[in-house]
Coordinates of C-alpha atoms in Angstrom, one line a residue:
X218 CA -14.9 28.5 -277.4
X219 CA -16.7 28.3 -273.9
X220 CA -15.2 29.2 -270.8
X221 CA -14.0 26.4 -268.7
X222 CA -13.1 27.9 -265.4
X223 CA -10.1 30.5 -263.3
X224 CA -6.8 29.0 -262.1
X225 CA -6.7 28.7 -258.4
X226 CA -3.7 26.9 -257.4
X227 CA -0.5 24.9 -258.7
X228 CA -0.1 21.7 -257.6
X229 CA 2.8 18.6 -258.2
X230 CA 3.1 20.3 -261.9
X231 CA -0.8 20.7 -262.5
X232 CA -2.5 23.6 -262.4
X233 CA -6.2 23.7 -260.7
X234 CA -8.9 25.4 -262.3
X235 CA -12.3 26.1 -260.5
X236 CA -15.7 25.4 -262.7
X237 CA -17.5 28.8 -262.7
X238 CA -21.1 26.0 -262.5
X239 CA -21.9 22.6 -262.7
X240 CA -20.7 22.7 -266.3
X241 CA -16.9 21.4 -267.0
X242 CA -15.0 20.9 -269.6
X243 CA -14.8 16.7 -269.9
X244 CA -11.3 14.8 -269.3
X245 CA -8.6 15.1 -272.6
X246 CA -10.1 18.7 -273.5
X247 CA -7.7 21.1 -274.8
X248 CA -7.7 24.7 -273.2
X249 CA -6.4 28.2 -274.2
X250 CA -6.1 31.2 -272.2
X251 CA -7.8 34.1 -273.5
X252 CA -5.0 34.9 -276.3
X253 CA -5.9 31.4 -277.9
X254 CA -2.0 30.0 -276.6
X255 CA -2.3 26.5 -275.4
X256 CA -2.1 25.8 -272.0
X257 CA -2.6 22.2 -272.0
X258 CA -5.5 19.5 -271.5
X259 CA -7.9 18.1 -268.6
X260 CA -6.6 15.4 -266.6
X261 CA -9.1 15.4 -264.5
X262 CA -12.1 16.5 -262.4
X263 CA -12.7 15.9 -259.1
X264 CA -14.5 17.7 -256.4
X265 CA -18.3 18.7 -255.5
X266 CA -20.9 18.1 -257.9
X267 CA -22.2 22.0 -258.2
X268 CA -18.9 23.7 -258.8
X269 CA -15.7 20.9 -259.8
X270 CA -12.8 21.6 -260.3
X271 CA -10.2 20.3 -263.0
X272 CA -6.5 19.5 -263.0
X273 CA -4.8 20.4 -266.0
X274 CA -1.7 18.8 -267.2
X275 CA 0.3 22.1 -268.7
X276 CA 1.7 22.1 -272.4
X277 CA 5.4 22.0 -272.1
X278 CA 5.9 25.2 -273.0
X279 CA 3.8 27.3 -270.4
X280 CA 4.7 28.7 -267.5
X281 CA 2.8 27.5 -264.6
X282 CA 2.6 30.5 -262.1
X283 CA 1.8 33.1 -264.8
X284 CA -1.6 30.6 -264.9
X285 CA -3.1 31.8 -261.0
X286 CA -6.0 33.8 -261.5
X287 CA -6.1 33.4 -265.5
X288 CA -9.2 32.3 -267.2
X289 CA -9.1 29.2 -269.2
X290 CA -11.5 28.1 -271.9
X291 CA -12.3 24.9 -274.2
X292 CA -10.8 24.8 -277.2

């Protein structure tokens, strides 16, 4: 597993998680908090080239506001 990134903000159902570096986790990667539960998958990235960020369409199960300031990581 590599880290991916922290939740910043919620947005129309997505959650947006800030690249800690240049390095991101590519579009249709699975993530997992930091208890191995699936969160959901990368929709997309968007942003500066140094530091993206990427939108992450949640698993239906996950409740999106326990996400904010949680640490994501590549499955």
């Amino acid at each position: 597993m590599r880290r991916v990134g922290s939740v910043e903000r919620l947005t129309q159902g997505l959650a947006i998680v800030r690249a800690g570096d240049a390095e991101y986790a590519a579009i249709g990667t699975a993530v997992v908090d930091d208890e191995l539960r699936s969160v959901g998958e990368v929709v997309d990235v968007f942003g500066p080239v140094d530091a993206p960020y990427m939108a992450v369409s949640p698993a239906g199960s996950v409740h999106l506001p326990r996400l904010i300031g949680a640490v994501l990581y590549a499955r």
